[in-house]
Amino acid sequence: MSKTYDTSELSKHVPNPPVNNLSIEEKAEMEFGSLSSDKYLASAQHDPSIEIRTQVLDEPPYYVVISTYLNYLTLIIIGHIRDFFGMTFMPQYYSAMVAKNGYPPWYSAFESFYPRRLKRRLDDCFARPIYGVPGRYINCFNRASTDYNESFYYDGTATPCLNLSSYNYLGFAQSVGKCTDDSIDAVYKYGVSSCGPRNVIGTTDLHVKTEKILSKFLGKEDSIIFSMGWGTNAHLFTSMVNSKCLVISDSLNHASIRFGIRLSGAAVKVFPHNDMEALEKILRNSISQGQSKTHRPWKKIFICVEGLYSMEGTYVNLPKIVELKEKYNCYLFVDEAHSIGALGKSGKGICEYYNVDPNKIDILMGTLTKSFGAAGGYISANKNICDRLRLDITVNNYGESIPPAVLQQISTSMRIISGELNDNEGELRLQRIAFNSRYLRLGLKRLGFIVYGADDSPVIPLLIYNPAKMPRFSQLLLERGIAVVIVGYPATDIISSRIRFCMSAALTKEDIDLILAACADVGDRLNLKFSTGIAGGERNPGDWKKGIKPRWSIEEVIEKTPEDCRHEVY
Amino acid sequence: MPTSLIDNKESSNFLVGLAYKANDIWYDLVEILMQLPGGELIINYIKASHKNDPWRTLLEALLALFAIKYFLASRYSQDDKDNMVLSKKETDELIEDWVPEPVVVDLREDEKWQIETNPIINGAVSKRVDIQQGDLISTNVLNFASLDFLGMSTDKKVVENSVECIREVGVGACGPPNFYGTQSVHVRCREDLAMFLGAEDCIMYGQDFATPISVLPCFLKRGDIVIVDGGAYVGLQKAAMISRCNIEWFNHNDLDDLESILENLSKDLEQGPLNRRFIVTEGLSENFGDSPDLKRLVEIKNKYKFRLILDESNSIGTLGDNGRGLPEVYNIPRSEIEITIGSMARSFGSSGGFCAGDKDMIYHQILTSNAYVFSAALPPYCAVAVSTIIKAIIDEEVEGKVNPHIRPLKENSAYLHSLFNNSKELSKYVTVKSDSYSPSLHLRIDADLREALDLPDVYGGPGSAVTKALKNGNEELFFDQYYNLESFKLQTIINKCVEAKVLPTRTKRILHHEVLPIVPELILHINATHTKQDLDYAYSVVSKAIIDTLEHWRKTGN
Ligand SMILES: Cc1ncc(COP(=O)(O)O)c(C=O)c1O
């Protein structure tokens, strides 16, 4: 957005929220839309009669791939040219990258090439400040840049946008309702902070109670809650594995897991995403060959996977992994960051989804940031494991513990999900997100987009490929009042840049109609409808083989999909 | 080495991938380019760049070669070179025979007391608490274990503002800061922190303990140099180690030692490439309760052109007239400290960590810091609580006077230290390690008594049994009998104090996580809300418990 703006009355300062005079009812509706019909419900549960397949990936036409590479190449060449001339003629703009007074630069031009030259062009889509509840709508401050996203000007206004960007699967990001009331009571009762590490002073009765509720919810013996999901993974592995242990990790595992493993010093092998044969091969090979060089047996072998992959929308093949784990006698770590709360008939995550006994998984980890409208992470395991970890995990002895209001949010929302509070509200939320996810995914497929992920998964990535189209897509949607997240390299492959829709139970069927219409329109303008139908969306099963591509009209999609999406059609 | 796979993925994958793909379509490209208008210009540029800078072309060519090799070597193949050749049957047998060690070592019988004695607080953590340890319930106990030094977490205004924030925006931020997780209140808090500290900019993290471990690797890579204080707490140790740079340790707060290390290094450094160099230390040591001579430290680092990373988790809110930390004590501008790391879960009575410094440095973290990019933003109300506290402190700031919010803490710290320091009798049993300005009073069993009790001088550290066990992955041997015993005795002292309604604490360090040698300590965290009577009482209770317990130990041997 490089239009010229009169910057005199604008400010570089992120504004404070404008006064709003919505009534409580209006506010509640903005945070969590009310359901218009009982038809718009579904359930996210694996049907055991269907074999678990690895997902079918649709490929874009060849010219899209080529043009994407060309696009990157051009960006890189231009970037290098600009760097070369810039550093020669205008060193003042490169102060952070050149040595000064005998001090090395903070970071080298090489290290920061990607963020400066590629990401900067997308910066308008990142870190847009907001205010208020990130619920059904999110209030985005309006801003513009006159210097290619070097800095932004704000005029103090904001636009409420339909929110497909926040991790708010069950719609517990609310300021009206039981969760909030309880959390506020907790602040009055316990104060703002918990004042120290868990093992020193930071364990209150609320911590103990919430851990019990969590363990019961998950069906595990014991749990420990931490104040940050990232920190949970980062600090866990040093207490479990050492340099004589092996960790076998899915290639798409989250950065926090990789960080934790690296910190532990354990050996790592990576298997291609969800490739069970490769995993088995690595297992056989590793156990029989032992440690590299010495060939001594490994002390322990951990398989690390996620329940629901946050960039792909795919599930782990849990039944198969459990089988492998038992066959080869190794341990299993599952990160349920995105699946806990969002999957399964009663929200108990990936184990419930596949009907696998949670006790077959040695370490269940998850975050409380996503489905519960709270923050933090947890580890659930047998009591003897938790007892050791309680004493041994560094955060418990040196770092802060999770604050009371957040704990209360977790405990109330979890009790709502399990039906202990507010009758069937939890069940309804689960059914809404399942329907919403299925509807949007199938709708997008029928419109002709390439969409990844399992049918009922709430993470819906829409493939864009071309990096130049990412910011355009995001801006065009924003203009239509929809906030989405764009993800490109390094979070994904270099080629498969994407838009990620994070579905929420707070959205209504009518909201999704709007989103589909906006995508249909923008997709045409940016030429993004590449799908062949191989991954679903066709009119009649098998169409793709005949070369018939799914390109439904938006009217037809909205008319038929809400009903169709509730069944396994393909 | 298999671990390099992970590394590659994180750092060089991008360029490697690119170079490879670029090569793949290179010929097509040249052809297409030639046909495009202006295409020749680009090719000429490449040619010119070759002439001007053959090194770069060579480098790029090497990169491409490396990339090809890397890709041809199949992405996921592990190093099979030194594999034994095994038949299927042999493999099956080996698999059959393999017995893994347990997930973690179960707690030993003689370790279980550690879990049972961890206090559970019923209700708010404030000056007086109701605690439960196992089945034992004690009410109205004077709290000397809280890190909320200024007692702000239950402050009326802080609670009110936090509640108002929750009413407005709910509890969680529901997204990483770069993806619609940044609320206006986060931005306000960043500005407030930067303004309070006198830094250009500031960044906030979701957990204090995750801050250094994520900040340091942003600026330290293989080949860079970091010199770390030999008394640094475990967060800094791990942060330095995960960076994979060259680490040197200097004796705790011994600036002569630091200078001699720098002097030794300086010849190599002059000749070598201009890599990044940092000195890492704490404003107020977590392990010792003392501070370095910042004035001299700044002189040294400027002389040798090192940058300084100062962890002010404990010193912000406690040192300086207005709680601006160690630089305020020495009257040194914040700009002299290149990176300041701090906690919002201590004096600021909230949650999370932060890092402050100049804009470029912060911007780099916004883009690349692992715990910032890949984690949800701090709950908004926590940011509001910090802003509120900063405002309260600044509102009462008077030039040349100690801020009324900080004064009670300073007076209490000095007073309690003087009580313990002046006791002749107590000095036969314990030594006060901390300095009198420290809000945490550290007590160690006296050196002579240690000898009489047959205790080692220190535990762990280079060359110790634990280090060896760690190297060999022998988790059973992480347990140290004497360390457990000494810790247990300190806990006995604490239990006696609790009976008399005072709750001190002790170090809960885990031997195998520590790189450096450690000694268990009894600790009293002093609070601004304590009164003189509270301190007098605590002193009498704690000193009696110490003398009773240690005297009994010495006499009877248990
Ligand atoms: C798989 C996974 N693990 C851990 C985390 C980190 O959780 P948090 O945001 O609570 O720090 C995330 C968050 O994005 C995640 O996706």
PDB file of N, CA, C and O and ligand atoms in Angstrom, chain A residues 167 228-230 233 254 256 306 310 335 337-338 365 367 369-370 376, chain B residues 374-376, ligand 1:
ATOM      1  N   TYR A 167      -5.561 -18.127  17.412  1.00  0.00           N
ATOM      2  CA  TYR A 167      -5.783 -19.480  17.882  1.00  0.00           C
ATOM      3  C   TYR A 167      -6.916 -19.414  18.890  1.00  0.00           C
ATOM      4  O   TYR A 167      -6.704 -19.130  20.053  1.00  0.00           O
ATOM      5  N   MET A 228       4.241 -21.233  29.809  1.00  0.00           N
ATOM      6  CA  MET A 228       4.438 -20.951  28.391  1.00  0.00           C
ATOM      7  C   MET A 228       4.588 -22.263  27.639  1.00  0.00           C
ATOM      8  O   MET A 228       5.349 -23.141  28.062  1.00  0.00           O
ATOM      9  N   GLY A 229       3.884 -22.399  26.525  1.00  0.00           N
ATOM     10  CA  GLY A 229       3.956 -23.637  25.751  1.00  0.00           C
ATOM     11  C   GLY A 229       5.326 -23.845  25.146  1.00  0.00           C
ATOM     12  O   GLY A 229       5.889 -24.943  25.209  1.00  0.00           O
ATOM     13  N   TRP A 230       5.878 -22.780  24.592  1.00  0.00           N
ATOM     14  CA  TRP A 230       7.203 -22.877  23.989  1.00  0.00           C
ATOM     15  C   TRP A 230       8.223 -23.318  25.029  1.00  0.00           C
ATOM     16  O   TRP A 230       9.044 -24.211  24.809  1.00  0.00           O
ATOM     17  N   ASN A 233       8.238 -27.120  25.971  1.00  0.00           N
ATOM     18  CA  ASN A 233       9.032 -27.970  25.080  1.00  0.00           C
ATOM     19  C   ASN A 233      10.517 -27.674  25.195  1.00  0.00           C
ATOM     20  O   ASN A 233      11.346 -28.577  25.182  1.00  0.00           O
ATOM     21  N   HIS A 254       7.258 -28.617  15.417  1.00  0.00           N
ATOM     22  CA  HIS A 254       7.323 -27.194  15.758  1.00  0.00           C
ATOM     23  C   HIS A 254       8.718 -26.793  16.245  1.00  0.00           C
ATOM     24  O   HIS A 254       9.446 -27.596  16.810  1.00  0.00           O
ATOM     25  N   SER A 256       9.675 -25.183  18.734  1.00  0.00           N
ATOM     26  CA  SER A 256       9.966 -25.335  20.162  1.00  0.00           C
ATOM     27  C   SER A 256      10.454 -26.750  20.470  1.00  0.00           C
ATOM     28  O   SER A 256      11.322 -26.934  21.321  1.00  0.00           O
ATOM     29  N   GLU A 306       3.540 -34.369  16.517  1.00  0.00           N
ATOM     30  CA  GLU A 306       2.465 -33.479  16.949  1.00  0.00           C
ATOM     31  C   GLU A 306       1.133 -34.138  16.630  1.00  0.00           C
ATOM     32  O   GLU A 306       1.044 -34.961  15.717  1.00  0.00           O
ATOM     33  N   SER A 310       0.386 -27.593  12.721  1.00  0.00           N
ATOM     34  CA  SER A 310      -0.224 -26.272  12.673  1.00  0.00           C
ATOM     35  C   SER A 310      -0.064 -25.572  11.335  1.00  0.00           C
ATOM     36  O   SER A 310      -0.715 -24.583  11.083  1.00  0.00           O
ATOM     37  N   ASP A 335       2.886 -33.811  20.949  1.00  0.00           N
ATOM     38  CA  ASP A 335       2.585 -32.413  21.238  1.00  0.00           C
ATOM     39  C   ASP A 335       1.174 -32.134  20.744  1.00  0.00           C
ATOM     40  O   ASP A 335       0.900 -32.163  19.554  1.00  0.00           O
ATOM     41  N   ALA A 337      -0.496 -29.344  21.001  1.00  0.00           N
ATOM     42  CA  ALA A 337      -0.755 -27.905  21.043  1.00  0.00           C
ATOM     43  C   ALA A 337      -2.059 -27.528  20.352  1.00  0.00           C
ATOM     44  O   ALA A 337      -2.874 -26.788  20.895  1.00  0.00           O
ATOM     45  N   HIS A 338      -2.256 -28.027  19.146  1.00  0.00           N
ATOM     46  CA  HIS A 338      -3.431 -27.601  18.389  1.00  0.00           C
ATOM     47  C   HIS A 338      -4.589 -28.564  18.489  1.00  0.00           C
ATOM     48  O   HIS A 338      -5.716 -28.201  18.185  1.00  0.00           O
ATOM     49  N   MET A 365       2.095 -33.788  25.702  1.00  0.00           N
ATOM     50  CA  MET A 365       2.371 -32.383  25.979  1.00  0.00           C
ATOM     51  C   MET A 365       1.324 -31.582  25.230  1.00  0.00           C
ATOM     52  O   MET A 365       0.760 -32.051  24.235  1.00  0.00           O
ATOM     53  N   THR A 367      -0.467 -27.254  24.680  1.00  0.00           N
ATOM     54  CA  THR A 367      -0.484 -25.865  25.130  1.00  0.00           C
ATOM     55  C   THR A 367      -1.915 -25.483  25.456  1.00  0.00           C
ATOM     56  O   THR A 367      -2.868 -26.041  24.928  1.00  0.00           O
ATOM     57  N   THR A 369      -2.855 -22.358  25.155  1.00  0.00           N
ATOM     58  CA  THR A 369      -3.020 -21.082  24.479  1.00  0.00           C
ATOM     59  C   THR A 369      -4.143 -21.136  23.454  1.00  0.00           C
ATOM     60  O   THR A 369      -4.739 -20.126  23.127  1.00  0.00           O
ATOM     61  N   LYS A 370      -4.374 -22.311  22.899  1.00  0.00           N
ATOM     62  CA  LYS A 370      -5.130 -22.347  21.659  1.00  0.00           C
ATOM     63  C   LYS A 370      -6.620 -22.581  21.825  1.00  0.00           C
ATOM     64  O   LYS A 370      -7.409 -21.860  21.265  1.00  0.00           O
ATOM     65  N   GLY A 376       0.042 -20.844  28.205  1.00  0.00           N
ATOM     66  CA  GLY A 376       0.796 -21.835  28.959  1.00  0.00           C
ATOM     67  C   GLY A 376       0.823 -23.198  28.305  1.00  0.00           C
ATOM     68  O   GLY A 376       0.249 -23.410  27.240  1.00  0.00           O
TER      69      GLY A 376
ATOM     70  N   PHE B 374       7.733 -18.034  17.704  1.00  0.00           N
ATOM     71  CA  PHE B 374       6.979 -19.287  17.721  1.00  0.00           C
ATOM     72  C   PHE B 374       6.152 -19.476  18.983  1.00  0.00           C
ATOM     73  O   PHE B 374       5.891 -20.591  19.388  1.00  0.00           O
ATOM     74  N   SER B 375       5.785 -18.412  19.625  1.00  0.00           N
ATOM     75  CA  SER B 375       4.995 -18.582  20.833  1.00  0.00           C
ATOM     76  C   SER B 375       3.960 -17.474  20.948  1.00  0.00           C
ATOM     77  O   SER B 375       4.127 -16.390  20.391  1.00  0.00           O
ATOM     78  N   ALA B 376       2.904 -17.762  21.665  1.00  0.00           N
ATOM     79  CA  ALA B 376       1.838 -16.780  21.835  1.00  0.00           C
ATOM     80  C   ALA B 376       2.341 -15.594  22.651  1.00  0.00           C
ATOM     81  O   ALA B 376       3.254 -15.717  23.463  1.00  0.00           O
TER      82      ALA B 376
HETATM   83  C1  LIG C   1       3.113 -27.582  18.215  1.00  0.00           C
HETATM   84  C2  LIG C   1       3.316 -26.412  19.092  1.00  0.00           C
HETATM   85  N1  LIG C   1       3.974 -26.541  20.269  1.00  0.00           N
HETATM   86  C3  LIG C   1       4.178 -25.498  21.071  1.00  0.00           C
HETATM   87  C4  LIG C   1       3.740 -24.223  20.745  1.00  0.00           C
HETATM   88  C5  LIG C   1       4.050 -23.069  21.651  1.00  0.00           C
HETATM   89  O1  LIG C   1       2.978 -22.735  22.455  1.00  0.00           O
HETATM   90  P1  LIG C   1       2.812 -21.313  23.136  1.00  0.00           P
HETATM   91  O2  LIG C   1       2.280 -20.404  22.096  1.00  0.00           O
HETATM   92  O3  LIG C   1       1.815 -21.543  24.224  1.00  0.00           O
HETATM   93  O4  LIG C   1       4.125 -20.890  23.657  1.00  0.00           O
HETATM   94  C6  LIG C   1       3.048 -24.047  19.560  1.00  0.00           C
HETATM   95  C7  LIG C   1       2.569 -22.714  19.221  1.00  0.00           C
HETATM   96  O5  LIG C   1       2.486 -22.191  18.201  1.00  0.00           O
HETATM   97  C8  LIG C   1       2.836 -25.149  18.699  1.00  0.00           C
HETATM   98  O6  LIG C   1       2.205 -24.998  17.548  1.00  0.00           O
END
